[in-house]
Coordinates of C-alpha atoms and ligand atoms in Angstrom, one line a residue:
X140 CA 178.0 101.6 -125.8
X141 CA 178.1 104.9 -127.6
X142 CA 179.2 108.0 -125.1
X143 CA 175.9 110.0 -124.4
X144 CA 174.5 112.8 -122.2
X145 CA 170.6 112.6 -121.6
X146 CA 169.1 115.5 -119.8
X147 CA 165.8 114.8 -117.6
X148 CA 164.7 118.3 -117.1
X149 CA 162.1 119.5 -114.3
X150 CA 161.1 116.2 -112.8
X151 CA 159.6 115.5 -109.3
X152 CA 163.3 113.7 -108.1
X153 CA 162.9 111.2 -105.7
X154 CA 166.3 110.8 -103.7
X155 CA 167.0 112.0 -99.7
X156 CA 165.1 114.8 -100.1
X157 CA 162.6 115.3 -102.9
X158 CA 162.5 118.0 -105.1
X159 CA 161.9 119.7 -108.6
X160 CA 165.0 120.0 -110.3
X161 CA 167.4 118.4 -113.9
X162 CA 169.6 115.5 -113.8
X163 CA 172.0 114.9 -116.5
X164 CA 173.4 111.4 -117.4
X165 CA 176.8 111.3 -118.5
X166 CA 177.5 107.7 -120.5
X167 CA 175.8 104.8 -118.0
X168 CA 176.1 107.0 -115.0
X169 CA 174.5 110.4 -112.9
X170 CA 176.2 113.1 -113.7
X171 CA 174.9 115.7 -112.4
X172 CA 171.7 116.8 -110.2
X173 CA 170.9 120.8 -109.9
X174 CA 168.1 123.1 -111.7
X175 CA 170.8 124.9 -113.5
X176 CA 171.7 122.3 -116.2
X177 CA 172.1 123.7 -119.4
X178 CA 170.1 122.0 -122.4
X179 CA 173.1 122.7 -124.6
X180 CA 175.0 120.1 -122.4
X181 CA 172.9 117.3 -123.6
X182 CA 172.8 115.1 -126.6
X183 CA 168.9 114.3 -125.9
X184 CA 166.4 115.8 -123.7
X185 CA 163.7 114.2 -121.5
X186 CA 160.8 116.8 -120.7
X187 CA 159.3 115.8 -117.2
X188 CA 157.5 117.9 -116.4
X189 CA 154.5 116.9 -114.2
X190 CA 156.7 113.4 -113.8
X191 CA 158.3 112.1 -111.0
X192 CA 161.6 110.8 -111.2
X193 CA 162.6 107.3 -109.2
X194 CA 165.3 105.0 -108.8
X195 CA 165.0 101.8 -111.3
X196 CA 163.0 99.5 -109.1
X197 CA 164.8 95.9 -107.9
X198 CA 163.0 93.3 -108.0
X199 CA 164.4 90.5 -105.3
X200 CA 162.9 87.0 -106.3
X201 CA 162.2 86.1 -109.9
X202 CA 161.8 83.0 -111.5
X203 CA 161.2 85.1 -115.5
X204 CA 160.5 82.2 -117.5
X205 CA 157.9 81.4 -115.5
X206 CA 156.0 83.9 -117.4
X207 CA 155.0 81.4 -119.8
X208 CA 152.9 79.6 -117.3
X209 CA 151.0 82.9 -116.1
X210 CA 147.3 81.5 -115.5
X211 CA 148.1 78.0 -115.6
X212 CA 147.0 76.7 -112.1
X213 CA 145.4 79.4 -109.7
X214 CA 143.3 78.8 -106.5
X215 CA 144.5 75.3 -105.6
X216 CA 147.1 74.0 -102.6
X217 CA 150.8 74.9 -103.5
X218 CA 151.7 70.7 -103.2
X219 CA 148.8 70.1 -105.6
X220 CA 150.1 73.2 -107.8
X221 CA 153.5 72.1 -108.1
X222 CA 153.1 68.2 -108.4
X223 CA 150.3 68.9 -111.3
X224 CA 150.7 71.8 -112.7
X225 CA 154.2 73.5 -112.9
X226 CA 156.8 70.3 -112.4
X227 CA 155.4 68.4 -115.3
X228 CA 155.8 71.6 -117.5
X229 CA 158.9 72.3 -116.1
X230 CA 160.3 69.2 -117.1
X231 CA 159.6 70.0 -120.5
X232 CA 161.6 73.2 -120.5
X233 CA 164.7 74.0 -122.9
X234 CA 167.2 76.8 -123.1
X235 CA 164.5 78.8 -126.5
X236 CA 161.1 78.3 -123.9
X237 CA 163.4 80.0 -121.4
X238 CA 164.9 82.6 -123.6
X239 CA 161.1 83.4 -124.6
X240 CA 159.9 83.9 -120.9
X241 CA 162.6 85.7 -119.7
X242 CA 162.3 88.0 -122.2
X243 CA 158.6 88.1 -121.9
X244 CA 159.0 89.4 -118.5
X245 CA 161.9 91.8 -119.4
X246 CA 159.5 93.4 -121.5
X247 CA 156.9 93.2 -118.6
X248 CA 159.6 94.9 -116.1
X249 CA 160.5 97.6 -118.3
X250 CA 157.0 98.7 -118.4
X251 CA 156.4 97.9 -115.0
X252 CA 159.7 100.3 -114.1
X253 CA 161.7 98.0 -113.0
X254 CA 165.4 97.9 -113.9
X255 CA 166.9 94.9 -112.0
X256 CA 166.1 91.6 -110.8
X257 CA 167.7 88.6 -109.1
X258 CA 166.2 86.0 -110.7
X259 CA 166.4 81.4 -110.3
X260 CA 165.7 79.0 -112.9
X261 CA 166.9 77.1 -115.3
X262 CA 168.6 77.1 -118.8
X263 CA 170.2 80.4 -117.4
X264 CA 172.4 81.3 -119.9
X265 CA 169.0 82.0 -122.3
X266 CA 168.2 83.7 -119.6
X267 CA 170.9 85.8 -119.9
X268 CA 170.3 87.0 -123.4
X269 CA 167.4 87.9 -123.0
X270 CA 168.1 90.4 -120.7
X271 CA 171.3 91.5 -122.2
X272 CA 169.1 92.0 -125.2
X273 CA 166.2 93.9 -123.6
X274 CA 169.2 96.6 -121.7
X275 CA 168.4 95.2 -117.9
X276 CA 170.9 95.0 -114.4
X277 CA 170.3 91.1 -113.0
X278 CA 171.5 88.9 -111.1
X279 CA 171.0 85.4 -113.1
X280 CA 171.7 81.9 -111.0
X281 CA 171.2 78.0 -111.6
X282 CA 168.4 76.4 -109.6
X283 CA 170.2 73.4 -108.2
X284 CA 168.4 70.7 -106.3
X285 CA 169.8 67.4 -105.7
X286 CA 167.6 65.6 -102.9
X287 CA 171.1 63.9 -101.7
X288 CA 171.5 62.3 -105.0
X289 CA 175.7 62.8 -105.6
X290 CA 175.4 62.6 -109.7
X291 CA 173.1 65.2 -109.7
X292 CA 174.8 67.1 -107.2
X293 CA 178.2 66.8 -109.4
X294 CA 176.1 68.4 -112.6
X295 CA 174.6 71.0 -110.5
X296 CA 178.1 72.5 -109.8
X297 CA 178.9 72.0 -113.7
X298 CA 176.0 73.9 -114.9
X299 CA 176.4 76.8 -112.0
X300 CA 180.1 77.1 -112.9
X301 CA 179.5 76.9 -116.9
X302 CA 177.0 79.8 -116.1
X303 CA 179.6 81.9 -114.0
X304 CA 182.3 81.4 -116.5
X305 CA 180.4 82.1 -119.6
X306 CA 177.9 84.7 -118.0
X307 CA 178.8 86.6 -114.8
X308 CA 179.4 90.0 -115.4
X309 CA 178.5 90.1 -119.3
X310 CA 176.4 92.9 -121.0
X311 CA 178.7 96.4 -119.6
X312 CA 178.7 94.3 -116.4
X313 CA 175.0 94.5 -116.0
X314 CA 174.4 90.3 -116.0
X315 CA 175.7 88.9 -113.1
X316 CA 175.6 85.5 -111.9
X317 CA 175.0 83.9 -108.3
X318 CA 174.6 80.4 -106.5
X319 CA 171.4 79.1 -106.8
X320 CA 170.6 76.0 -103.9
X321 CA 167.0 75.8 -104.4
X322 CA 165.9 75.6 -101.2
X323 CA 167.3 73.4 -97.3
X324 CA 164.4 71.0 -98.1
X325 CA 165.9 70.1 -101.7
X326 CA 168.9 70.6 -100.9
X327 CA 171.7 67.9 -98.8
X328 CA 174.0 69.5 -96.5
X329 CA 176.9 68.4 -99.0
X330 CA 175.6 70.9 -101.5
X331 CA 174.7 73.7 -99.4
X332 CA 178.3 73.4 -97.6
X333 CA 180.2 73.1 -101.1
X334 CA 178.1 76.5 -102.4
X335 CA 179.4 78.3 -99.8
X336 CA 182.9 77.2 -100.1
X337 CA 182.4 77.9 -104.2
X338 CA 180.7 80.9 -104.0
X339 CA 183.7 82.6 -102.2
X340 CA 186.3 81.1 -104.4
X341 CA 184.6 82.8 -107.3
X342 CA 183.5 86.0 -105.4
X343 CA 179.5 85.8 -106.4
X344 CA 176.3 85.2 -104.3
X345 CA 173.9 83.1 -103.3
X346 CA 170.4 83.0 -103.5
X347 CA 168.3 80.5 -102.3
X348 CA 164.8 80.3 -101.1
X349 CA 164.2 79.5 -96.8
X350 CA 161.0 79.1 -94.6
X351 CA 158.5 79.6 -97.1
X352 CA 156.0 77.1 -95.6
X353 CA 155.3 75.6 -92.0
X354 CA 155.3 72.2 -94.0
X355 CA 159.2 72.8 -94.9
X356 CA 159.7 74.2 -91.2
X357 CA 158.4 70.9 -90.4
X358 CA 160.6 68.8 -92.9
X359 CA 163.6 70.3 -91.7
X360 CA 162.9 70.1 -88.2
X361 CA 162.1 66.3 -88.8
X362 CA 165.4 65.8 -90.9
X363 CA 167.8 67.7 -89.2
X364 CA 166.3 68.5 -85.4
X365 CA 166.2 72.2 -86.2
X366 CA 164.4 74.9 -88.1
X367 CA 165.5 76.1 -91.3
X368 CA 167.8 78.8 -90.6
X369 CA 168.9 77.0 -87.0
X370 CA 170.2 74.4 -89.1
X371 CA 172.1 76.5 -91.9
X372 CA 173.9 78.6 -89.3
X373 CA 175.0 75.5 -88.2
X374 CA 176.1 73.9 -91.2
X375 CA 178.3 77.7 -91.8
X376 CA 176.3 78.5 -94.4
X377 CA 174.5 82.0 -93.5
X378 CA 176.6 85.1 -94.4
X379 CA 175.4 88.6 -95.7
X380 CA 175.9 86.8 -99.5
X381 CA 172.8 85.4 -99.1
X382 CA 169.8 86.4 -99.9
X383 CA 167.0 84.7 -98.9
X384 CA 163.2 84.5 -100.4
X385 CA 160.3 84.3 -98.4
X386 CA 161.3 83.5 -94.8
X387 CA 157.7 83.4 -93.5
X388 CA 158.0 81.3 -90.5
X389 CA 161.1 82.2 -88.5
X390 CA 161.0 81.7 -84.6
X391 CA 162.9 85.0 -82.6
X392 CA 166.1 82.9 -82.5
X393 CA 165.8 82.7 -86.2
X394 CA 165.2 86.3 -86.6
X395 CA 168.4 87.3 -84.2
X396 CA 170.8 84.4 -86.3
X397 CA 169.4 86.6 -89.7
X398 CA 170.1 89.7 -88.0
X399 CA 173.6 88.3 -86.7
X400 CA 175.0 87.0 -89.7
X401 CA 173.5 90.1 -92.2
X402 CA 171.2 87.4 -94.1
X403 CA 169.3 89.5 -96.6
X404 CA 166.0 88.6 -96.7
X405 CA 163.4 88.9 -99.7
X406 CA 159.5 89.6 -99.6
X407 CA 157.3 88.0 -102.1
X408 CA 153.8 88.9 -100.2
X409 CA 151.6 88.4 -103.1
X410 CA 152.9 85.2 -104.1
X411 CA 152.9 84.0 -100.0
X412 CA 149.1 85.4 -100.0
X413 CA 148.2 83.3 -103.2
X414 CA 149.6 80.4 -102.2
X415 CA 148.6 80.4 -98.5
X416 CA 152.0 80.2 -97.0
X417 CA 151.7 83.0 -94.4
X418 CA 152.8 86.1 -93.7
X419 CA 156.3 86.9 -93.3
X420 CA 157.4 88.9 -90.1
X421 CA 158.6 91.9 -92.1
X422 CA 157.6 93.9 -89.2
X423 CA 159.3 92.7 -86.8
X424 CA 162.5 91.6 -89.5
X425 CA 162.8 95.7 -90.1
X426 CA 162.7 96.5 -86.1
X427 CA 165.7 94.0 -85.5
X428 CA 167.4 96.4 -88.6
X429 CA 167.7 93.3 -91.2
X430 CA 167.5 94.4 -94.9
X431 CA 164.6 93.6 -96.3
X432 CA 163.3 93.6 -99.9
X433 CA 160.4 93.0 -102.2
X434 CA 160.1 90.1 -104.6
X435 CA 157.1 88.7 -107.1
X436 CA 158.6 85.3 -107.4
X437 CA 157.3 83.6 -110.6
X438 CA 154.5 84.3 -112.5
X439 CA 152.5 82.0 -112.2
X440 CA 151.9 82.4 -108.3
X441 CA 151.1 85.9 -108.3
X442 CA 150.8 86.7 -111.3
X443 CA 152.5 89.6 -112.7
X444 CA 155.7 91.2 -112.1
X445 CA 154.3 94.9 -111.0
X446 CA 156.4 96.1 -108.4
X447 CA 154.3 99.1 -107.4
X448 CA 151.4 96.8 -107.1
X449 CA 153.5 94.6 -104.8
X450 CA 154.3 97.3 -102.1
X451 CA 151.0 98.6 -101.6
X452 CA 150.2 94.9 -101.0
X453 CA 153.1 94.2 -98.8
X454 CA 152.4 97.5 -96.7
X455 CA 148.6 96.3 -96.3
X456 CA 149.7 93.2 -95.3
X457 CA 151.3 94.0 -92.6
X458 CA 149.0 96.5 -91.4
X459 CA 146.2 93.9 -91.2
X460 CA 148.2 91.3 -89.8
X461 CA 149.9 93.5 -86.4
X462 CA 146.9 95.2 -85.8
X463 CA 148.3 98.3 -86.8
X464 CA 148.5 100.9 -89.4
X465 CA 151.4 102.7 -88.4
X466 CA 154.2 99.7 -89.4
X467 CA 155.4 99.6 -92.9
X468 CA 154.9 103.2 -93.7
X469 CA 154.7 104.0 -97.5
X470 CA 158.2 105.6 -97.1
X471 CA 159.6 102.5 -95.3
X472 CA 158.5 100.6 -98.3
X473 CA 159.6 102.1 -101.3
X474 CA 162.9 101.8 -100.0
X475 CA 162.0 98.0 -99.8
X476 CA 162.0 98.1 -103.9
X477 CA 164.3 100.9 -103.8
X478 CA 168.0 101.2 -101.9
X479 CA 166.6 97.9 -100.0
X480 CA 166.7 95.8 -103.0
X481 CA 170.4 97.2 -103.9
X482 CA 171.7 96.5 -100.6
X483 CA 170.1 92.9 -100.5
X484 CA 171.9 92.0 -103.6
X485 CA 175.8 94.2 -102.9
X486 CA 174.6 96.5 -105.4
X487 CA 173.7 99.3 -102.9
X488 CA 176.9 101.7 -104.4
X489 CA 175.9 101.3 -107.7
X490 CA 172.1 101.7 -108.1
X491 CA 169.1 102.0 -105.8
X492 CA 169.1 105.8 -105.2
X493 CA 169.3 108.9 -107.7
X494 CA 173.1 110.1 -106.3
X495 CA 175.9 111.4 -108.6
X496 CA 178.2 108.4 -109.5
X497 CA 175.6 106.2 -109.7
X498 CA 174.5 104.4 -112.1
X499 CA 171.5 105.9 -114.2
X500 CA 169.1 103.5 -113.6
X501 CA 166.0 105.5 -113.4
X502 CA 161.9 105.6 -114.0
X503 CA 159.9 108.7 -114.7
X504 CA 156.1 107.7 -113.7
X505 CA 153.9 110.3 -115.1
X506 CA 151.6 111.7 -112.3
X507 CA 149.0 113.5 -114.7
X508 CA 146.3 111.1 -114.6
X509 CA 143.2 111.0 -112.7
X510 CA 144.2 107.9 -110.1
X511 CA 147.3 110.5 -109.3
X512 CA 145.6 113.6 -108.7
X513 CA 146.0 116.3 -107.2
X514 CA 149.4 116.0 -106.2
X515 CA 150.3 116.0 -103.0
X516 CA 152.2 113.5 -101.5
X517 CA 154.8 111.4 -104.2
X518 CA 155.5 108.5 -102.0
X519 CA 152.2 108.0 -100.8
X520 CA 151.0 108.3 -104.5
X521 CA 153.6 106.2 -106.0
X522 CA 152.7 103.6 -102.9
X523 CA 149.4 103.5 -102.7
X524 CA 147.7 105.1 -106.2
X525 CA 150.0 104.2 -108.6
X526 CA 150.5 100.9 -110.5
X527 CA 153.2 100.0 -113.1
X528 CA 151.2 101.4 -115.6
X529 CA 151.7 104.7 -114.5
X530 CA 155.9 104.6 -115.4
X531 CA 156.2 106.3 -118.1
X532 CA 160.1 106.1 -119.1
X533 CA 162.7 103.6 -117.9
X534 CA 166.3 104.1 -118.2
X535 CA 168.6 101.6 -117.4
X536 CA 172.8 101.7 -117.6
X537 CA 172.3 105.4 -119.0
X538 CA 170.3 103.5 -121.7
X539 CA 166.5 104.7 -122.5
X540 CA 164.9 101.4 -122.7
X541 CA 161.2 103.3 -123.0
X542 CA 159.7 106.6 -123.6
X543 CA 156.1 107.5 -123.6
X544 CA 155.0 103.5 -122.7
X545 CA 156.9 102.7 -125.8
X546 CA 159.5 100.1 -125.7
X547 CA 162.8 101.2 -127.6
X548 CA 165.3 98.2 -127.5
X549 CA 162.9 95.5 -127.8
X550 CA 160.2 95.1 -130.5
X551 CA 157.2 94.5 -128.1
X552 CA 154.8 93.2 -130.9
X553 CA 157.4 90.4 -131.6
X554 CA 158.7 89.8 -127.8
X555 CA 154.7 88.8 -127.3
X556 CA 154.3 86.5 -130.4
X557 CA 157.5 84.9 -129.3
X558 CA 156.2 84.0 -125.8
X559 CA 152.6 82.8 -126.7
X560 CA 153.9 80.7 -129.4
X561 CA 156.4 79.3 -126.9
X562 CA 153.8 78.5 -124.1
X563 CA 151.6 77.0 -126.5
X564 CA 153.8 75.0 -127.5
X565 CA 155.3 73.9 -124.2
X566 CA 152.0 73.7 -122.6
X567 CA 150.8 71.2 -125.4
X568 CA 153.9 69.1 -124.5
X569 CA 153.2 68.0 -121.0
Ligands
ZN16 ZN1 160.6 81.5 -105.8

């Protein structure tokens, strides 16, 4: 990457204190915060004024290719949606329908303001181009499942490994790659217990998806005489590595064993409101002190990838569900998307907050439209007003990736065509 200074001058900043003031970006990192930055120290400047300057939002659960199959099944029981709907397509899938979703939803994050994701599927190493191509941090793992079926087990731990070898920390070390055990219910023990023995020996994480519905609670409980996260303390395999997505239905022992072993636990409200699954105990989660983050999961349960949309939702879903407007305060929240999401995924002293020696991964969201005025409050307007549509300019590694809504590093006009011809086709195949 070409050495660079970019100067953001007299934006809203958003970091422990918010106030009006220049950052300048040295390279990929914050160089410098004060209002006395000289424009002459620059190589570029950003004017922001009447802009509010954020951390790059983290998005915790992704499936990105799953973008193709936006508005294939809605409204319908999440057995029924995966048996019919999104198995049969997914078993058409190759490495280009991947490629074309991923970057699909880069495109759609960018614009959206967000600037890293941790993200499960399939054909990963696709996946990985496409967001080395469109500039983005992520966290990129295999989605194995072996229903205690040893050969497929054995090519599970090839593919993860290929991935890790050819993949993890690629692109200026923003592509990283993780464990990816789909779930305790698709999973044996013998998998589970060899990811967390692997995962140390090659110093990544793991992410895996726990207690999303009482049906699984149930399964578990049947197979193994304990609940979900009972069971995988057991078996050794919690450990503040993991992250885990949904965790709707936890009992208060479940919630003390995630607090206990720093288990980082992600939020995917809309896609757990969609599909019926519940509502996860973030409340409560939060009071114990576990880290908790925000996720969309895939695309086609919820079904965009708008992070600002997704906290407004997850604050309002607590609020109706205690009884109580005081919990999950807008403030309590962004940090959810913010530092949350970099601490959930060990990322927390490289990105998540606008500090010197960070990394500049940054937003700008332009507050001078009507569904933003007057201003007042940032957080609560950012929280509660604002959509993705309102970011403005994403900067990600020190890299602008879009200015004024337009996106620089990809062609967005071609990163569409490429993903409708690709679910078209792909759709048409199962
Ligand atoms: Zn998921």
């Amino acid at each position: 990457m070409e050495s660079k200074n970019i100067l953001i001058k007299d934006a809203v900043i958003i970091s422990n204190e918010i106030k009006k003031g220049s950052l300048l970006i040295q390279d990929d990192k914050i160089g410098e915060i004060s209002d006395k930055i000289a424009i002459t120290d620059a190589d570029e400047v950003i004017n922001a004024e009447g802009k509010v300057l954020i951390p790059g939002l983290v998005n915790t659960h992704t499936h990105l290719s799953m973008t193709l199959m936006r508005g294939l099944a809605d409204d319908i029981p999440l057995d029924r949606w995966l048996n019919n709907h999104i198995w049969p397509v997914e078993a058409e899938l190759n490495g280009e329908y991947c490629y074309a979703g991923a970057l699909l939803a880069c495109a759609e994050m960018i614009k959206s303001g967000t600037t890293c994701f941790n993200d499960m599927y399939f054909f990963m190493d696709h996946v990985a181009r496409a967001a080395d191509e469109a500039g983005l941090r992520g966290i990129l793992s295999h989605g194995m499942i072996d229903f205690g079926n040893e050969d497929k087990r054995n090519q599970e731990f090839k593919e993860s490994i290929r991935i890790i070898k050819k993949c993890h920390n690629t692109g200026e070390g923003r592509i990283k790659v993780a464990f990816g055990p789909h779930s305790p219910y698709t999973c044996s023990q013998k998998l589970l217990e060899k990811v967390k023995i692997e995962s140390a020996k090659y110093g990544v994480g793991i992410h895996i998806h726990v207690s999303e519905t009482q049906k699984e609670v149930s399964d578990v409980l049947k197979a193994h005489g304990k609940r979900p996260f009972e069971y995988l303390d057991d078996i050794g395999f919690l450990g503040s590595e993991v992250s885990a997505a949904h965790a709707v239905w936890l009992s208060d022992s479940e919630i003390e064993i995630i607090k206990q072993r720093d288990v980082k636990i992600s939020h995917n409200p809309s896609s757990n409101m969609k599909l019926s699954s519940g509502v996860s105990p973030v409340t409560e989660l939060l009071r114990k002190g576990v880290c908790v983050s925000m996720g969309t999961d895939g695309s086609a349960s919820n079904n965009n990838m708008d992070l600002l949309e997704e906290i407004k939702i997850g604050a309002l879903l607590q609020k109706v569900t205690t009884m109580d407007p005081t919990v999950l305060t807008a403030e309590k929240v962004f940090k959810m998307v913010t530092i949350g999401g970099a601490e959930s995924l060990g990322l927390e002293k490289q990105i998540g907050s606008i500090e010197v020696d960070k990394k500049a991964d940054l937003a700008l969201v332009d507050m001078r439209t009507p569904q933003l005025t007057p201003f007042r409050n940032p957080i609560s307007h950012l929280v509660y007003s604002a959509n993705g549509g309102n970011v403005d300019t994403v900067i990600c590694n020190g890299e602008i990736l879009m200015e004024n809504r337009n996106l620089l590093r990809l062609d967005e006009a071609m990163v569409l065509e490429i993903a409708e011809n690709a679910s078209e086709e792909l759709l048409s195949k199962s």
